[in-house]
Amino acid sequence: MTRRKIIIEPDTILRKTSEDLEKVDNELRGLMDDMLETMYAAPGIGLAAVQIGVLKRLIVIDISKEKEKKNPLFLINPEIIFKSKNTSVYEEGCLSLPGYFAEIERPAECKIKYIGYDGKKKEMTASGLLATCIQHEVDHLNGKLFIDYLSKLKKDMIIKKLVKHKKELNKIIL
Ligand SMILES: [Zn+2]
């Protein structure tokens, strides 16, 4: 397993739509293992392939708590087939927007169909944190970030600060 570099906003790749995967093979499983290691190291509870620069519809999630046994979830070509009318609010962060958090309202439950690590078609109903996490990651596959739900003013301010942060990072590297 290799740890990959996480792409930070603003970056045009984060705004692109990811493509469906054709087949599940060992190469793809290797990529998913890399994504999981990258996510655990960050640390984060969800990561979409686009965040490491791969425009494929691929997500890894693990919402297990620190002391619990790891419980990774691999979602290939996930599709949300139901969203509840009732909503919930979580304070969301994102590995591509380091240091920024905002309360985002989303459907409290969702149902998805997807292909698993074993290449088999599956369905799952999620609620609570998992439902929010899935919707956040599926948004990534469609080029959407959680700051898109905020007012233009708030969003522009966060992007401006991230641009500054990136410039400072480059200065140190150079
Ligand atoms: Zn994210």
mmCIF file of C-alpha atoms and ligand atoms in Angstrom:
data_model
loop_
_atom_site.group_PDB
_atom_site.id
_atom_site.type_symbol
_atom_site.label_atom_id
_atom_site.label_comp_id
_atom_site.label_asym_id
_atom_site.label_seq_id
_atom_site.Cartn_x
_atom_site.Cartn_y
_atom_site.Cartn_z
ATOM 1 C CA MET A 1 0.000 0.000 0.000
ATOM 2 C CA THR A 2 1.210 3.462 -0.882
ATOM 3 C CA ARG A 3 0.162 6.726 0.632
ATOM 4 C CA ARG A 4 -0.955 9.177 -2.072
ATOM 5 C CA LYS A 5 -0.925 12.958 -2.147
ATOM 6 C CA ILE A 6 -4.299 14.548 -1.403
ATOM 7 C CA ILE A 7 -5.343 17.338 -3.768
ATOM 8 C CA ILE A 8 -6.281 20.585 -2.056
ATOM 9 C CA GLU A 9 -8.902 23.080 -3.252
ATOM 10 C CA PRO A 10 -8.710 25.180 -5.392
ATOM 11 C CA ASP A 11 -7.784 22.681 -8.096
ATOM 12 C CA THR A 12 -9.780 22.221 -11.303
ATOM 13 C CA ILE A 13 -9.640 18.405 -11.016
ATOM 14 C CA LEU A 14 -11.842 18.572 -7.910
ATOM 15 C CA ARG A 15 -14.552 20.117 -10.114
ATOM 16 C CA LYS A 16 -14.547 17.346 -12.723
ATOM 17 C CA THR A 17 -17.069 14.511 -12.928
ATOM 18 C CA SER A 18 -15.577 11.068 -12.274
ATOM 19 C CA GLU A 19 -16.226 8.158 -14.621
ATOM 20 C CA ASP A 20 -17.762 4.764 -13.927
ATOM 21 C CA LEU A 21 -15.404 1.807 -13.581
ATOM 22 C CA GLU A 22 -15.730 -1.082 -16.006
ATOM 23 C CA LYS A 23 -14.318 -3.932 -13.976
ATOM 24 C CA VAL A 24 -12.995 -4.818 -10.554
ATOM 25 C CA ASP A 25 -9.511 -6.317 -10.779
ATOM 26 C CA ASN A 26 -6.389 -6.468 -8.629
ATOM 27 C CA GLU A 27 -5.114 -3.168 -10.017
ATOM 28 C CA LEU A 28 -8.309 -1.473 -8.855
ATOM 29 C CA ARG A 29 -8.142 -3.224 -5.471
ATOM 30 C CA GLY A 30 -4.570 -1.914 -5.127
ATOM 31 C CA LEU A 31 -5.805 1.606 -5.804
ATOM 32 C CA MET A 32 -8.549 1.185 -3.196
ATOM 33 C CA ASP A 33 -5.968 -0.064 -0.659
ATOM 34 C CA ASP A 34 -3.855 3.040 -1.362
ATOM 35 C CA MET A 35 -6.907 5.245 -0.885
ATOM 36 C CA LEU A 36 -7.680 3.596 2.439
ATOM 37 C CA GLU A 37 -4.115 4.013 3.701
ATOM 38 C CA THR A 38 -4.109 7.665 2.570
ATOM 39 C CA MET A 39 -7.421 8.267 4.352
ATOM 40 C CA TYR A 40 -6.324 6.589 7.602
ATOM 41 C CA ALA A 41 -3.041 8.519 7.595
ATOM 42 C CA ALA A 42 -4.705 11.915 6.990
ATOM 43 C CA PRO A 43 -6.760 11.074 9.160
ATOM 44 C CA GLY A 44 -10.223 11.176 7.639
ATOM 45 C CA ILE A 45 -13.403 9.093 7.517
ATOM 46 C CA GLY A 46 -14.007 9.275 3.772
ATOM 47 C CA LEU A 47 -12.028 9.745 0.562
ATOM 48 C CA ALA A 48 -13.039 9.847 -3.098
ATOM 49 C CA ALA A 49 -10.572 8.808 -5.833
ATOM 50 C CA VAL A 50 -10.678 12.296 -7.376
ATOM 51 C CA GLN A 51 -9.036 13.602 -4.196
ATOM 52 C CA ILE A 52 -5.885 11.690 -5.139
ATOM 53 C CA GLY A 53 -6.249 12.755 -8.768
ATOM 54 C CA VAL A 54 -8.011 9.671 -10.163
ATOM 55 C CA LEU A 55 -11.269 10.546 -11.942
ATOM 56 C CA LYS A 56 -13.035 7.237 -11.246
ATOM 57 C CA ARG A 57 -16.231 6.637 -9.287
ATOM 58 C CA LEU A 58 -14.573 5.124 -6.270
ATOM 59 C CA ILE A 59 -14.974 5.896 -2.558
ATOM 60 C CA VAL A 60 -13.520 4.562 0.678
ATOM 61 C CA ILE A 61 -15.189 5.216 4.032
ATOM 62 C CA ASP A 62 -14.540 4.140 7.606
ATOM 63 C CA ILE A 63 -16.589 5.764 10.343
ATOM 64 C CA SER A 64 -15.474 3.390 13.114
ATOM 65 C CA LYS A 65 -14.197 5.161 16.216
ATOM 66 C CA GLU A 66 -10.523 5.305 17.130
ATOM 67 C CA LYS A 67 -10.529 2.416 19.579
ATOM 68 C CA GLU A 68 -12.934 0.231 17.604
ATOM 69 C CA LYS A 69 -11.939 -2.387 15.068
ATOM 70 C CA LYS A 70 -11.426 -0.846 11.626
ATOM 71 C CA ASN A 71 -14.452 -1.238 9.383
ATOM 72 C CA PRO A 72 -13.600 -0.061 5.849
ATOM 73 C CA LEU A 73 -16.294 0.329 3.260
ATOM 74 C CA PHE A 74 -15.374 0.337 -0.443
ATOM 75 C CA LEU A 75 -17.926 1.794 -2.846
ATOM 76 C CA ILE A 76 -17.409 1.332 -6.582
ATOM 77 C CA ASN A 77 -19.803 3.184 -8.936
ATOM 78 C CA PRO A 78 -22.047 4.213 -6.018
ATOM 79 C CA GLU A 79 -25.455 5.531 -6.925
ATOM 80 C CA ILE A 80 -27.876 7.142 -4.491
ATOM 81 C CA ILE A 81 -31.285 5.619 -5.234
ATOM 82 C CA PHE A 82 -33.214 7.119 -2.325
ATOM 83 C CA LYS A 83 -32.895 10.193 -0.113
ATOM 84 C CA SER A 84 -35.182 10.775 2.895
ATOM 85 C CA LYS A 85 -37.231 13.946 3.245
ATOM 86 C CA ASN A 86 -36.122 14.391 6.847
ATOM 87 C CA THR A 87 -32.724 15.965 7.185
ATOM 88 C CA SER A 88 -29.868 16.111 9.657
ATOM 89 C CA VAL A 89 -27.059 18.576 10.209
ATOM 90 C CA TYR A 90 -23.419 17.658 10.730
ATOM 91 C CA GLU A 91 -20.353 19.816 10.982
ATOM 92 C CA GLU A 92 -18.466 18.667 7.893
ATOM 93 C CA GLY A 93 -14.826 18.923 7.026
ATOM 94 C CA CYS A 94 -12.962 17.655 3.971
ATOM 95 C CA LEU A 95 -9.420 16.396 3.384
ATOM 96 C CA SER A 96 -9.282 18.690 0.324
ATOM 97 C CA LEU A 97 -10.225 21.728 2.436
ATOM 98 C CA PRO A 98 -7.870 21.378 5.399
ATOM 99 C CA GLY A 99 -8.848 23.378 8.481
ATOM 100 C CA TYR A 100 -12.365 24.334 7.364
ATOM 101 C CA PHE A 101 -15.622 23.083 8.828
ATOM 102 C CA ALA A 102 -19.246 24.052 8.306
ATOM 103 C CA GLU A 103 -22.658 22.816 9.338
ATOM 104 C CA ILE A 104 -24.319 21.223 6.328
ATOM 105 C CA GLU A 105 -27.903 20.006 6.131
ATOM 106 C CA ARG A 106 -28.489 16.828 4.122
ATOM 107 C CA PRO A 107 -31.104 14.061 3.902
ATOM 108 C CA ALA A 108 -30.837 12.032 7.131
ATOM 109 C CA GLU A 109 -31.084 8.673 5.337
ATOM 110 C CA CYS A 110 -30.128 7.413 1.934
ATOM 111 C CA LYS A 111 -30.086 4.149 0.047
ATOM 112 C CA ILE A 112 -27.327 3.333 -2.407
ATOM 113 C CA LYS A 113 -26.460 0.648 -4.880
ATOM 114 C CA TYR A 114 -22.798 -0.001 -5.595
ATOM 115 C CA ILE A 115 -20.200 -2.612 -6.424
ATOM 116 C CA GLY A 116 -18.107 -3.916 -3.538
ATOM 117 C CA TYR A 117 -14.410 -4.785 -3.157
ATOM 118 C CA ASP A 118 -15.306 -8.338 -4.224
ATOM 119 C CA GLY A 119 -16.817 -7.082 -7.502
ATOM 120 C CA LYS A 120 -20.372 -7.968 -6.454
ATOM 121 C CA LYS A 121 -23.412 -5.698 -6.765
ATOM 122 C CA LYS A 122 -24.753 -4.545 -3.417
ATOM 123 C CA GLU A 123 -27.346 -2.258 -1.852
ATOM 124 C CA MET A 124 -27.220 -0.507 1.472
ATOM 125 C CA THR A 125 -29.383 1.830 3.530
ATOM 126 C CA ALA A 126 -27.479 4.348 5.621
ATOM 127 C CA SER A 127 -28.451 6.852 8.291
ATOM 128 C CA GLY A 128 -26.719 9.260 10.633
ATOM 129 C CA LEU A 129 -23.046 9.998 10.090
ATOM 130 C CA LEU A 130 -22.692 7.275 7.451
ATOM 131 C CA ALA A 131 -25.503 8.778 5.331
ATOM 132 C CA THR A 132 -23.863 12.212 5.479
ATOM 133 C CA CYS A 133 -20.447 10.762 4.683
ATOM 134 C CA ILE A 134 -21.747 8.839 1.643
ATOM 135 C CA GLN A 135 -23.493 11.948 0.281
ATOM 136 C CA HIS A 136 -20.376 14.086 0.832
ATOM 137 C CA GLU A 137 -18.219 11.562 -1.052
ATOM 138 C CA VAL A 138 -20.710 11.030 -3.895
ATOM 139 C CA ASP A 139 -20.733 14.834 -4.298
ATOM 140 C CA HIS A 140 -16.941 14.597 -4.889
ATOM 141 C CA LEU A 141 -17.586 12.185 -7.787
ATOM 142 C CA ASN A 142 -19.805 14.874 -9.314
ATOM 143 C CA GLY A 143 -17.287 17.676 -8.830
ATOM 144 C CA LYS A 144 -19.058 19.138 -5.826
ATOM 145 C CA LEU A 145 -17.562 20.234 -2.490
ATOM 146 C CA PHE A 146 -19.333 20.940 0.811
ATOM 147 C CA ILE A 147 -18.493 24.657 0.527
ATOM 148 C CA ASP A 148 -20.836 24.772 -2.485
ATOM 149 C CA TYR A 149 -23.711 24.597 0.026
ATOM 150 C CA LEU A 150 -22.537 27.789 1.750
ATOM 151 C CA SER A 151 -23.235 31.386 0.760
ATOM 152 C CA LYS A 152 -21.048 32.759 -2.042
ATOM 153 C CA LEU A 153 -19.435 35.144 0.411
ATOM 154 C CA LYS A 154 -18.409 32.382 2.849
ATOM 155 C CA LYS A 155 -17.268 30.105 0.041
ATOM 156 C CA ASP A 156 -15.142 32.803 -1.626
ATOM 157 C CA MET A 157 -13.533 33.647 1.701
ATOM 158 C CA ILE A 158 -12.537 30.020 2.326
ATOM 159 C CA ILE A 159 -11.126 29.615 -1.208
ATOM 160 C CA LYS A 160 -9.164 32.857 -0.869
ATOM 161 C CA LYS A 161 -7.601 31.613 2.372
ATOM 162 C CA LEU A 162 -6.790 28.243 0.803
ATOM 163 C CA VAL A 163 -5.042 29.963 -2.121
ATOM 164 C CA LYS A 164 -2.933 31.898 0.372
ATOM 165 C CA HIS A 165 -2.235 28.719 2.349
ATOM 166 C CA LYS A 166 -1.113 26.904 -0.829
ATOM 167 C CA LYS A 167 1.228 29.777 -1.771
ATOM 168 C CA GLU A 168 2.810 29.641 1.674
ATOM 169 C CA LEU A 169 3.266 25.883 1.397
ATOM 170 C CA ASN A 170 5.056 26.350 -1.920
ATOM 171 C CA LYS A 171 7.344 28.942 -0.442
ATOM 172 C CA ILE A 172 8.492 26.493 2.200
ATOM 173 C CA ILE A 173 9.034 23.712 -0.348
ATOM 174 C CA LEU A 174 11.042 25.976 -2.662
HETATM 175 ZN ZN ZN B 1 -14.394 15.721 1.044
#
